[in-house]
mmCIF file of C-alpha atoms in Angstrom:
data_model
loop_
_atom_site.group_PDB
_atom_site.id
_atom_site.type_symbol
_atom_site.label_atom_id
_atom_site.label_comp_id
_atom_site.label_asym_id
_atom_site.label_seq_id
_atom_site.Cartn_x
_atom_site.Cartn_y
_atom_site.Cartn_z
ATOM 1 C CA MET G 77 0.000 0.000 0.000
ATOM 2 C CA LYS G 78 1.077 3.597 -0.645
ATOM 3 C CA LYS G 79 0.142 6.415 1.695
ATOM 4 C CA GLU G 80 -1.795 8.069 -1.104
ATOM 5 C CA ASP G 81 -4.118 5.035 -1.023
ATOM 6 C CA LEU G 82 -5.288 5.908 2.493
ATOM 7 C CA ARG G 83 -8.438 8.023 2.634
ATOM 8 C CA ILE G 84 -8.317 9.613 6.078
ATOM 9 C CA VAL G 85 -11.011 11.391 8.063
ATOM 10 C CA PHE G 86 -9.476 13.484 10.852
ATOM 11 C CA MET G 87 -11.402 14.248 14.059
ATOM 12 C CA GLY G 88 -10.345 16.872 16.596
ATOM 13 C CA THR G 89 -11.160 20.270 18.044
ATOM 14 C CA PRO G 90 -8.496 22.236 19.997
ATOM 15 C CA GLU G 91 -5.023 23.564 19.228
ATOM 16 C CA PHE G 92 -3.543 20.263 20.434
ATOM 17 C CA ALA G 93 -5.172 18.514 17.468
ATOM 18 C CA VAL G 94 -4.152 21.128 14.884
ATOM 19 C CA GLU G 95 -0.496 20.129 15.152
ATOM 20 C CA THR G 96 -1.306 16.577 14.066
ATOM 21 C CA LEU G 97 -3.694 17.627 11.294
ATOM 22 C CA GLN G 98 -1.041 19.974 9.930
ATOM 23 C CA ALA G 99 1.526 17.165 9.998
ATOM 24 C CA LEU G 100 -0.795 14.929 7.957
ATOM 25 C CA VAL G 101 -1.432 17.621 5.359
ATOM 26 C CA GLU G 102 2.192 18.698 5.057
ATOM 27 C CA ASN G 103 3.412 15.104 4.736
ATOM 28 C CA GLY G 104 1.149 14.271 1.835
ATOM 29 C CA TYR G 105 -1.507 12.161 3.512
ATOM 30 C CA ASN G 106 -4.936 12.243 1.899
ATOM 31 C CA VAL G 107 -7.253 13.886 4.434
ATOM 32 C CA VAL G 108 -10.652 13.693 2.753
ATOM 33 C CA ALA G 109 -12.658 15.392 5.536
ATOM 34 C CA VAL G 110 -12.373 16.871 9.016
ATOM 35 C CA VAL G 111 -14.881 16.386 11.851
ATOM 36 C CA THR G 112 -14.916 18.927 14.673
ATOM 37 C CA GLN G 113 -17.226 20.441 17.280
ATOM 38 C CA PRO G 114 -19.960 22.922 16.242
ATOM 39 C CA ASP G 115 -19.075 26.619 16.431
ATOM 40 C CA LYS G 116 -19.558 28.082 19.908
ATOM 41 C CA PRO G 117 -21.134 31.432 20.819
ATOM 42 C CA VAL G 118 -18.649 33.932 22.268
ATOM 43 C CA GLY G 119 -18.591 37.564 23.301
ATOM 44 C CA ARG G 120 -20.459 39.521 25.912
ATOM 45 C CA HIS G 121 -23.848 38.858 24.357
ATOM 46 C CA GLN G 122 -22.985 35.415 22.958
ATOM 47 C CA THR G 123 -23.931 36.627 19.484
ATOM 48 C CA GLU G 124 -20.665 35.829 17.689
ATOM 49 C CA MET G 125 -19.886 32.271 16.677
ATOM 50 C CA GLN G 126 -16.325 31.017 17.181
ATOM 51 C CA PRO G 127 -15.121 28.059 15.076
ATOM 52 C CA SER G 128 -12.762 25.523 16.631
ATOM 53 C CA GLN G 129 -9.059 25.832 15.908
ATOM 54 C CA VAL G 130 -9.204 22.620 13.893
ATOM 55 C CA LYS G 131 -11.986 24.066 11.747
ATOM 56 C CA GLN G 132 -10.009 27.251 11.170
ATOM 57 C CA TYR G 133 -7.039 25.234 9.907
ATOM 58 C CA ALA G 134 -9.224 22.955 7.778
ATOM 59 C CA VAL G 135 -11.063 25.834 6.103
ATOM 60 C CA ALA G 136 -7.790 27.643 5.415
ATOM 61 C CA HIS G 137 -6.508 24.541 3.625
ATOM 62 C CA GLY G 138 -9.667 23.723 1.680
ATOM 63 C CA LEU G 139 -10.621 20.603 3.646
ATOM 64 C CA PRO G 140 -14.319 19.652 3.942
ATOM 65 C CA VAL G 141 -15.594 20.180 7.508
ATOM 66 C CA LEU G 142 -18.365 18.263 9.294
ATOM 67 C CA GLN G 143 -19.745 19.605 12.598
ATOM 68 C CA PRO G 144 -22.355 17.217 14.007
ATOM 69 C CA GLU G 145 -24.329 18.075 17.133
ATOM 70 C CA LYS G 146 -24.813 14.349 17.770
ATOM 71 C CA MET G 147 -22.433 11.689 16.553
ATOM 72 C CA LYS G 148 -25.255 9.153 16.090
ATOM 73 C CA ASP G 149 -27.332 11.471 13.926
ATOM 74 C CA PRO G 150 -28.250 9.353 10.856
ATOM 75 C CA ALA G 151 -27.722 12.279 8.480
ATOM 76 C CA PHE G 152 -24.186 12.804 9.828
ATOM 77 C CA VAL G 153 -23.395 9.082 9.703
ATOM 78 C CA GLU G 154 -24.437 8.911 6.059
ATOM 79 C CA GLN G 155 -22.484 12.059 5.222
ATOM 80 C CA LEU G 156 -19.411 10.607 6.915
ATOM 81 C CA ARG G 157 -19.812 7.339 5.048
ATOM 82 C CA SER G 158 -19.961 9.227 1.750
ATOM 83 C CA TYR G 159 -16.279 10.167 2.094
ATOM 84 C CA ARG G 160 -15.346 6.459 1.846
ATOM 85 C CA ALA G 161 -12.537 6.765 4.386
ATOM 86 C CA ASN G 162 -10.619 3.599 5.109
ATOM 87 C CA LEU G 163 -9.014 5.067 8.243
ATOM 88 C CA GLN G 164 -9.970 7.656 10.862
ATOM 89 C CA VAL G 165 -7.557 9.569 13.102
ATOM 90 C CA VAL G 166 -8.801 11.106 16.365
ATOM 91 C CA VAL G 167 -6.968 13.694 18.473
ATOM 92 C CA ALA G 168 -8.567 15.494 21.450
ATOM 93 C CA PHE G 169 -12.141 14.883 20.389
ATOM 94 C CA ARG G 170 -15.330 13.522 21.943
ATOM 95 C CA MET G 171 -16.447 9.934 22.515
ATOM 96 C CA LEU G 172 -17.406 8.133 19.326
ATOM 97 C CA PRO G 173 -20.233 5.623 18.955
ATOM 98 C CA GLU G 174 -19.433 2.265 17.394
ATOM 99 C CA VAL G 175 -21.285 3.172 14.216
ATOM 100 C CA VAL G 176 -18.616 5.837 13.677
ATOM 101 C CA TRP G 177 -15.364 4.295 14.957
ATOM 102 C CA ALA G 178 -16.029 0.936 13.322
ATOM 103 C CA MET G 179 -16.906 2.432 9.934
ATOM 104 C CA PRO G 180 -13.503 2.425 8.141
ATOM 105 C CA GLU G 181 -12.025 -0.882 6.983
ATOM 106 C CA TYR G 182 -8.750 -0.191 8.837
ATOM 107 C CA GLY G 183 -10.478 1.178 11.931
ATOM 108 C CA THR G 184 -10.021 4.375 13.916
ATOM 109 C CA PHE G 185 -6.983 5.234 16.002
ATOM 110 C CA ASN G 186 -6.568 7.849 18.677
ATOM 111 C CA VAL G 187 -3.519 9.886 19.689
ATOM 112 C CA HIS G 188 -3.719 9.953 23.501
ATOM 113 C CA ALA G 189 -1.586 12.257 25.665
ATOM 114 C CA ALA G 190 -0.356 9.610 28.116
ATOM 115 C CA LEU G 191 1.418 6.271 28.216
ATOM 116 C CA LEU G 192 -1.548 3.922 28.177
ATOM 117 C CA PRO G 193 -2.866 2.012 30.009
ATOM 118 C CA GLN G 194 -2.045 4.674 32.584
ATOM 119 C CA TYR G 195 -4.087 7.898 32.625
ATOM 120 C CA ARG G 196 -7.111 6.865 30.663
ATOM 121 C CA GLY G 197 -9.622 9.697 30.594
ATOM 122 C CA ALA G 198 -10.248 13.330 29.724
ATOM 123 C CA ALA G 199 -7.357 15.073 31.531
ATOM 124 C CA PRO G 200 -4.232 12.892 31.274
ATOM 125 C CA ILE G 201 -1.741 15.765 31.126
ATOM 126 C CA ASN G 202 -3.084 17.452 34.257
ATOM 127 C CA TRP G 203 -3.193 14.271 36.307
ATOM 128 C CA ALA G 204 0.303 13.150 35.345
ATOM 129 C CA VAL G 205 1.725 16.423 36.689
ATOM 130 C CA ILE G 206 -0.588 16.477 39.730
ATOM 131 C CA ASN G 207 0.621 13.003 40.653
ATOM 132 C CA GLY G 208 4.252 14.074 40.424
ATOM 133 C CA GLU G 209 5.158 11.830 37.500
ATOM 134 C CA THR G 210 8.629 12.285 36.057
ATOM 135 C CA GLU G 211 7.587 10.815 32.718
ATOM 136 C CA THR G 212 4.506 10.718 30.525
ATOM 137 C CA GLY G 213 4.156 10.443 26.763
ATOM 138 C CA VAL G 214 1.795 9.780 23.879
ATOM 139 C CA THR G 215 0.137 6.573 22.723
ATOM 140 C CA THR G 216 -1.635 5.625 19.521
ATOM 141 C CA PHE G 217 -4.283 2.932 19.870
ATOM 142 C CA PHE G 218 -7.276 1.573 17.995
ATOM 143 C CA LEU G 219 -10.655 2.545 19.416
ATOM 144 C CA ASP G 220 -12.980 -0.120 20.772
ATOM 145 C CA HIS G 221 -16.069 -0.223 22.986
ATOM 146 C CA ASP G 222 -14.517 1.140 26.217
ATOM 147 C CA ILE G 223 -12.791 4.491 26.723
ATOM 148 C CA ASP G 224 -9.028 4.456 26.047
ATOM 149 C CA THR G 225 -8.752 0.665 26.316
ATOM 150 C CA GLY G 226 -8.053 -0.379 22.714
ATOM 151 C CA ARG G 227 -5.004 -2.187 21.387
ATOM 152 C CA ILE G 228 -1.811 -0.113 21.502
ATOM 153 C CA ILE G 229 -0.014 0.592 18.233
ATOM 154 C CA MET G 230 2.897 2.802 19.363
ATOM 155 C CA LYS G 231 4.177 4.845 22.320
ATOM 156 C CA LYS G 232 6.664 7.676 22.780
ATOM 157 C CA PRO G 233 7.865 8.841 26.240
ATOM 158 C CA PHE G 234 8.256 12.452 27.378
ATOM 159 C CA ALA G 235 10.187 13.601 30.461
ATOM 160 C CA ILE G 236 8.486 15.922 32.969
ATOM 161 C CA PRO G 237 10.969 18.224 34.765
ATOM 162 C CA ASP G 238 10.210 18.924 38.426
ATOM 163 C CA ASP G 239 9.470 22.581 37.690
ATOM 164 C CA ALA G 240 7.307 21.974 34.601
ATOM 165 C CA ASP G 241 3.667 23.007 34.554
ATOM 166 C CA VAL G 242 0.829 21.749 32.353
ATOM 167 C CA GLU G 243 1.576 24.271 29.604
ATOM 168 C CA TYR G 244 5.100 22.900 29.170
ATOM 169 C CA VAL G 245 3.922 19.298 29.045
ATOM 170 C CA TYR G 246 0.973 20.167 26.775
ATOM 171 C CA ASP G 247 3.257 21.838 24.232
ATOM 172 C CA GLY G 248 5.724 18.965 24.321
ATOM 173 C CA LEU G 249 3.069 16.286 23.882
ATOM 174 C CA MET G 250 1.345 18.276 21.138
ATOM 175 C CA HIS G 251 4.497 18.091 18.980
ATOM 176 C CA LEU G 252 5.320 14.538 20.058
ATOM 177 C CA GLY G 253 1.784 13.401 19.246
ATOM 178 C CA ALA G 254 2.085 14.700 15.689
ATOM 179 C CA GLU G 255 5.367 12.815 15.273
ATOM 180 C CA LEU G 256 3.895 9.599 16.636
ATOM 181 C CA CYS G 257 0.821 9.902 14.430
ATOM 182 C CA LEU G 258 3.018 10.047 11.321
ATOM 183 C CA GLU G 259 5.027 7.040 12.490
ATOM 184 C CA THR G 260 1.795 5.163 13.174
ATOM 185 C CA LEU G 261 0.459 5.963 9.717
ATOM 186 C CA ASP G 262 3.733 4.835 8.163
ATOM 187 C CA ALA G 263 3.404 1.533 10.053
ATOM 188 C CA ILE G 264 -0.201 1.112 8.905
ATOM 189 C CA VAL G 265 0.835 1.708 5.285
ATOM 190 C CA ALA G 266 3.749 -0.712 5.561
ATOM 191 C CA ALA G 267 1.474 -3.394 7.030
ATOM 192 C CA ASP G 268 -1.284 -2.914 4.435
ATOM 193 C CA GLY G 269 -3.636 -1.538 7.078
ATOM 194 C CA HIS G 270 -2.939 -4.109 9.800
ATOM 195 C CA PRO G 271 0.027 -3.068 11.995
ATOM 196 C CA GLU G 272 1.185 -5.061 14.987
ATOM 197 C CA THR G 273 -0.643 -4.091 18.185
ATOM 198 C CA VAL G 274 -0.509 -4.991 21.874
ATOM 199 C CA ALA G 275 -3.434 -5.462 24.247
ATOM 200 C CA GLN G 276 -3.270 -3.000 27.132
ATOM 201 C CA ASN G 277 -3.640 -5.742 29.742
ATOM 202 C CA ASN G 278 -0.381 -7.212 28.469
ATOM 203 C CA VAL G 279 1.605 -4.099 29.459
ATOM 204 C CA LEU G 280 0.181 -3.531 32.934
ATOM 205 C CA ASP G 281 2.689 -5.812 34.719
ATOM 206 C CA GLY G 282 0.405 -5.893 37.758
ATOM 207 C CA LEU G 283 0.486 -2.118 38.242
ATOM 208 C CA ALA G 284 -2.615 -0.289 39.448
ATOM 209 C CA ILE G 285 -4.305 1.923 36.861
ATOM 210 C CA LYS G 286 -4.036 5.672 37.471
ATOM 211 C CA PRO G 287 -7.142 7.395 36.060
ATOM 212 C CA ALA G 288 -7.393 10.832 34.434
ATOM 213 C CA PRO G 289 -11.010 11.927 34.936
ATOM 214 C CA LYS G 290 -12.429 15.240 33.800
ATOM 215 C CA ILE G 291 -11.494 18.154 36.061
ATOM 216 C CA PHE G 292 -14.154 20.369 37.620
ATOM 217 C CA LYS G 293 -13.924 23.509 39.764
ATOM 218 C CA GLU G 294 -14.257 21.444 42.930
ATOM 219 C CA THR G 295 -11.333 19.289 41.808
ATOM 220 C CA CYS G 296 -9.070 22.342 41.804
ATOM 221 C CA GLU G 297 -9.391 23.323 45.474
ATOM 222 C CA ILE G 298 -6.069 23.039 47.299
ATOM 223 C CA ASP G 299 -5.918 20.703 50.291
ATOM 224 C CA TRP G 300 -3.315 22.230 52.583
ATOM 225 C CA THR G 301 -3.326 19.154 54.846
ATOM 226 C CA LYS G 302 -1.339 17.351 52.145
ATOM 227 C CA SER G 303 2.447 17.482 51.950
ATOM 228 C CA ALA G 304 4.232 20.469 50.438
ATOM 229 C CA LYS G 305 5.374 18.274 47.528
ATOM 230 C CA GLN G 306 1.787 17.191 46.849
ATOM 231 C CA VAL G 307 0.480 20.771 46.921
ATOM 232 C CA TYR G 308 3.387 21.952 44.747
ATOM 233 C CA ASP G 309 2.588 19.281 42.134
ATOM 234 C CA PHE G 310 -1.148 20.008 42.405
ATOM 235 C CA VAL G 311 -0.636 23.702 41.619
ATOM 236 C CA ARG G 312 1.638 23.129 38.622
ATOM 237 C CA GLY G 313 -0.664 20.351 37.415
ATOM 238 C CA LEU G 314 -3.475 22.902 37.070
ATOM 239 C CA SER G 315 -1.457 25.853 35.776
ATOM 240 C CA PRO G 316 -2.256 27.708 33.606
ATOM 241 C CA VAL G 317 -5.594 25.948 33.034
ATOM 242 C CA PRO G 318 -7.888 25.671 34.918
ATOM 243 C CA GLY G 319 -5.943 26.929 37.951
ATOM 244 C CA ALA G 320 -5.713 25.726 41.558
ATOM 245 C CA TRP G 321 -7.564 27.787 44.147
ATOM 246 C CA THR G 322 -8.071 28.271 47.845
ATOM 247 C CA THR G 323 -10.262 30.527 49.994
ATOM 248 C CA LEU G 324 -8.684 33.562 51.699
ATOM 249 C CA VAL G 325 -10.550 34.760 54.786
ATOM 250 C CA ALA G 326 -9.874 38.346 55.917
ATOM 251 C CA ALA G 327 -9.862 39.461 59.559
ATOM 252 C CA ASP G 328 -13.443 40.746 59.156
ATOM 253 C CA GLY G 329 -14.572 37.315 57.917
ATOM 254 C CA LYS G 330 -14.889 38.275 54.254
ATOM 255 C CA GLU G 331 -14.037 35.338 51.977
ATOM 256 C CA THR G 332 -12.276 35.686 48.624
ATOM 257 C CA VAL G 333 -11.241 33.017 46.137
ATOM 258 C CA LEU G 334 -7.482 33.084 45.663
ATOM 259 C CA LYS G 335 -6.022 31.324 42.642
ATOM 260 C CA VAL G 336 -2.486 30.041 43.095
ATOM 261 C CA TRP G 337 -0.556 29.846 39.834
ATOM 262 C CA LYS G 338 2.959 29.065 40.981
ATOM 263 C CA THR G 339 4.649 27.969 44.183
ATOM 264 C CA ARG G 340 8.191 27.238 45.313
ATOM 265 C CA LYS G 341 9.322 24.618 47.808
ATOM 266 C CA THR G 342 11.214 26.149 50.745
ATOM 267 C CA GLY G 343 12.242 23.129 52.789
ATOM 268 C CA LYS G 344 11.294 25.089 55.924
ATOM 269 C CA GLN G 345 9.202 23.597 58.698
ATOM 270 C CA GLY G 346 5.491 24.320 58.425
ATOM 271 C CA ARG G 347 3.404 26.156 61.022
ATOM 272 C CA GLY G 348 0.126 24.318 60.735
ATOM 273 C CA ALA G 349 -1.698 23.426 57.536
ATOM 274 C CA GLY G 350 -3.094 26.530 55.815
ATOM 275 C CA THR G 351 -1.265 29.034 58.045
ATOM 276 C CA ILE G 352 -0.175 32.243 56.288
ATOM 277 C CA SER G 353 3.186 33.780 57.096
ATOM 278 C CA ILE G 354 5.613 36.338 55.689
ATOM 279 C CA GLU G 355 9.157 35.019 55.398
ATOM 280 C CA GLY G 356 11.414 37.963 54.593
ATOM 281 C CA LYS G 357 9.659 39.429 51.571
ATOM 282 C CA SER G 358 7.951 36.192 50.580
ATOM 283 C CA LEU G 359 4.361 35.107 51.072
ATOM 284 C CA CYS G 360 4.180 31.552 52.393
ATOM 285 C CA ILE G 361 1.428 29.120 53.284
ATOM 286 C CA SER G 362 2.050 25.997 55.323
ATOM 287 C CA ALA G 363 1.237 22.615 53.917
ATOM 288 C CA GLN G 364 1.042 19.600 56.220
ATOM 289 C CA ASP G 365 4.799 19.405 56.653
ATOM 290 C CA GLU G 366 6.592 22.386 55.111
ATOM 291 C CA LEU G 367 6.142 25.975 54.012
ATOM 292 C CA LEU G 368 5.378 26.694 50.399
ATOM 293 C CA GLU G 369 6.259 30.077 48.942
ATOM 294 C CA ILE G 370 3.478 31.527 46.805
ATOM 295 C CA VAL G 371 5.146 32.989 43.702
ATOM 296 C CA GLU G 372 2.173 33.984 41.522
ATOM 297 C CA LEU G 373 -1.470 34.388 42.510
ATOM 298 C CA GLN G 374 -4.738 36.038 41.570
ATOM 299 C CA LEU G 375 -7.521 37.373 43.769
ATOM 300 C CA ALA G 376 -11.062 37.033 42.422
ATOM 301 C CA GLY G 377 -11.810 39.976 40.144
ATOM 302 C CA LYS G 378 -8.143 41.011 39.940
ATOM 303 C CA LYS G 379 -5.301 40.340 37.533
ATOM 304 C CA ARG G 380 -2.717 37.607 37.919
ATOM 305 C CA MET G 381 0.293 39.022 39.770
ATOM 306 C CA LEU G 382 3.522 38.205 41.534
ATOM 307 C CA ALA G 383 3.070 37.532 45.246
ATOM 308 C CA ARG G 384 5.478 40.338 46.133
ATOM 309 C CA ASP G 385 3.205 42.829 44.359
ATOM 310 C CA PHE G 386 0.248 41.381 46.238
ATOM 311 C CA LEU G 387 2.083 41.939 49.535
ATOM 312 C CA ASN G 388 2.842 45.554 48.624
ATOM 313 C CA GLY G 389 -0.855 46.233 48.188
ATOM 314 C CA MET G 390 -2.128 44.219 51.169
ATOM 315 C CA LYS G 391 -0.233 44.971 54.335
ATOM 316 C CA ASP G 392 -2.429 42.996 56.747
ATOM 317 C CA VAL G 393 -2.151 39.659 54.984
ATOM 318 C CA GLU G 394 -0.897 37.875 58.114
ATOM 319 C CA SER G 395 -4.222 38.644 59.780
ATOM 320 C CA CYS G 396 -5.931 36.577 57.066
ATOM 321 C CA ARG G 397 -6.338 32.831 57.118
ATOM 322 C CA ILE G 398 -6.955 30.026 54.657
ATOM 323 C CA LYS G 399 -10.319 28.320 54.934
#
């Protein structure tokens, strides 16, 4: 088989997926259509419609775009079938029903931002950093009935430095995912559509599965009774999106949400979980064992700022407490 023989439908929505779509186009693969989320209303009055980043790229390069509200909609399914794709590639998209993922003769593979079977789910990058992992990566696998459980085609590892936040890992995996997708396609071509794969259960080696569920606002609240290392990883695992937060209580009892964007480990003994203190010119909050310096923060309704600027504008911070 030649790569020109593959008729590919690409499915994705955010910037993370654009990198892979661009790699397919620029490397001569035949992308016959692109499936992405419907345009979303934006602006103060929600009157403007914003296309996804994948749609913007597809339109700019003359690729047909499909934007179904429901993936099982018979009209969409028939339209998708009309493109006669023999392979589908999915990157950062929604769950697919069997009628969609089983449609092409060579199946549908996903580019997942983790080393499966670990970190199955919607937020693998965040959870890898939150859990203090020193390595993550990308995996390509064929879709089947359960989420992120299909047979693995290829993997590529990616190191996570101790000071890296989600943005760093996201950018790295975005580029790595595009590379792995091309290598996976090359393998599919070389194997006439049937590359070697490995069942995920065969690579577990008895290890417990670490999940990567969707993150909600409640998920992002800092628990100061955990160790300083755990809080440090939690903050960087949610920075810059969606952001870890805690509740600051002023001396008069007024509560304000305080987002914490960056911290620094001090190695100094803590003074009781959630206790605020000023160490020299640094704002610190105690975790269960040690002090953490707050480097960047944001009060509700204010701009993101350095903690030292926050201290200059709020002299009575030591009279506040963390709820």
